[in-house]
Coordinates of C-alpha atoms in Angstrom, one line a residue:
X18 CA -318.3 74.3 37.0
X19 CA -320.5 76.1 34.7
X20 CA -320.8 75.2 31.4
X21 CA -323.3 76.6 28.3
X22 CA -325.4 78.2 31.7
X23 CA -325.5 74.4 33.2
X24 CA -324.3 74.2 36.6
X25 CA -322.6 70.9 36.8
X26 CA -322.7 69.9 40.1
X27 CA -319.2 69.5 42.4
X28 CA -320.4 65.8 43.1
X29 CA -320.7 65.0 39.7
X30 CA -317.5 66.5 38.8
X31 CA -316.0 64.3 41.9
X32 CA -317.8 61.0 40.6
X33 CA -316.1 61.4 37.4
X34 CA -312.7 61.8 39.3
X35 CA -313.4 58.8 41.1
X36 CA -314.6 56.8 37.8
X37 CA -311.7 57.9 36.1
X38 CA -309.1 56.6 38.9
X39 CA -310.8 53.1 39.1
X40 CA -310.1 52.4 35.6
X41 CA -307.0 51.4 34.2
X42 CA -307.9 53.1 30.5
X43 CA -311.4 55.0 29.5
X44 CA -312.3 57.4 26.8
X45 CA -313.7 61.0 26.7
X46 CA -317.2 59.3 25.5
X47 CA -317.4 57.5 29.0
X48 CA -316.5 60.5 30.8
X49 CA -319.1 62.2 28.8
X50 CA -321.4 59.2 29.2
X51 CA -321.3 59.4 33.2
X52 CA -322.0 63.0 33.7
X53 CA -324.8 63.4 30.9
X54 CA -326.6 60.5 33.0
X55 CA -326.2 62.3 36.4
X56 CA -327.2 65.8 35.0
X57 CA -330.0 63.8 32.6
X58 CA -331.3 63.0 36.3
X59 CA -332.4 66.8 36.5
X60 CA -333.0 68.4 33.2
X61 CA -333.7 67.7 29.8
X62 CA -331.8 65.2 28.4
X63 CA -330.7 67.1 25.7
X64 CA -329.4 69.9 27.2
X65 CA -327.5 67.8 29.4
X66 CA -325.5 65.7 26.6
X67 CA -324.6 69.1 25.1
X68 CA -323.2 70.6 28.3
X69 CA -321.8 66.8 29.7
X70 CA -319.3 66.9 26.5
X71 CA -318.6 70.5 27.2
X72 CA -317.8 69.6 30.9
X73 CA -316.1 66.3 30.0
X74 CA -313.5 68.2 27.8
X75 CA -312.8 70.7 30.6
X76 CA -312.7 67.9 33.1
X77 CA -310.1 66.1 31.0
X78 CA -308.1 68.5 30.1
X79 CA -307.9 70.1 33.7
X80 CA -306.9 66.4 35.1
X81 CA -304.3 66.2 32.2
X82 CA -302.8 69.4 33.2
X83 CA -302.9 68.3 36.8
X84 CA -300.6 65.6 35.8
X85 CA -303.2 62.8 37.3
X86 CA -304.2 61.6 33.9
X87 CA -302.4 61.1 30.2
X88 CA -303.4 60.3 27.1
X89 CA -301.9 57.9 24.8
X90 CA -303.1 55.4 21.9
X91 CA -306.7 56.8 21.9
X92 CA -307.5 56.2 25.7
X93 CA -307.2 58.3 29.0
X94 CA -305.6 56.2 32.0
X95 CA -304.8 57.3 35.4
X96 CA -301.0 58.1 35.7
X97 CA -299.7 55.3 38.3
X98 CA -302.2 52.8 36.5
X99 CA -300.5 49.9 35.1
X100 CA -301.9 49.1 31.6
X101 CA -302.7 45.6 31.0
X102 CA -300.9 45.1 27.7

């Protein structure tokens, strides 16, 4: 995924998958959290919080549209995740 003329790299992208599976409910700000700190590993940290929300958003949204994520009462969970209640 390119994003803002970042490269985000595909095993980023896949450890944010993998993060998002494991947990039963998570926001866009972890999401966004988890791949700034990856990219942050390689470039100026800035630039890297400005293009992890960018690639957070797409991420989301893609997974939604996949139908392997949904939204609901301000948190993300994996679909097939039981939610603690």
């Amino acid at each position: 995924m390119k994003v803002n003329g970042v490269v985000i790299p595909l095993g980023t992208l896949a450890g944010a998958r993998e993060y998002m599976q494991s947990k039963s409910r998570f926001t866009a700000a972890e999401i966004e959290a988890f791949i700034s700190t990856s990219l942050s590993l390689c470039m100026d940290k800035a630039i890297a919080r400005d293009a992890a929300y960018r690639a957070a958003d797409r991420l989301l949204q893609r997974e939604r549209k996949g139908g392997r994520i949904a939204y609901s009462r301000g948190y993300w969970s994996a679909v097939g995740v039981s939610e603690a209640r």
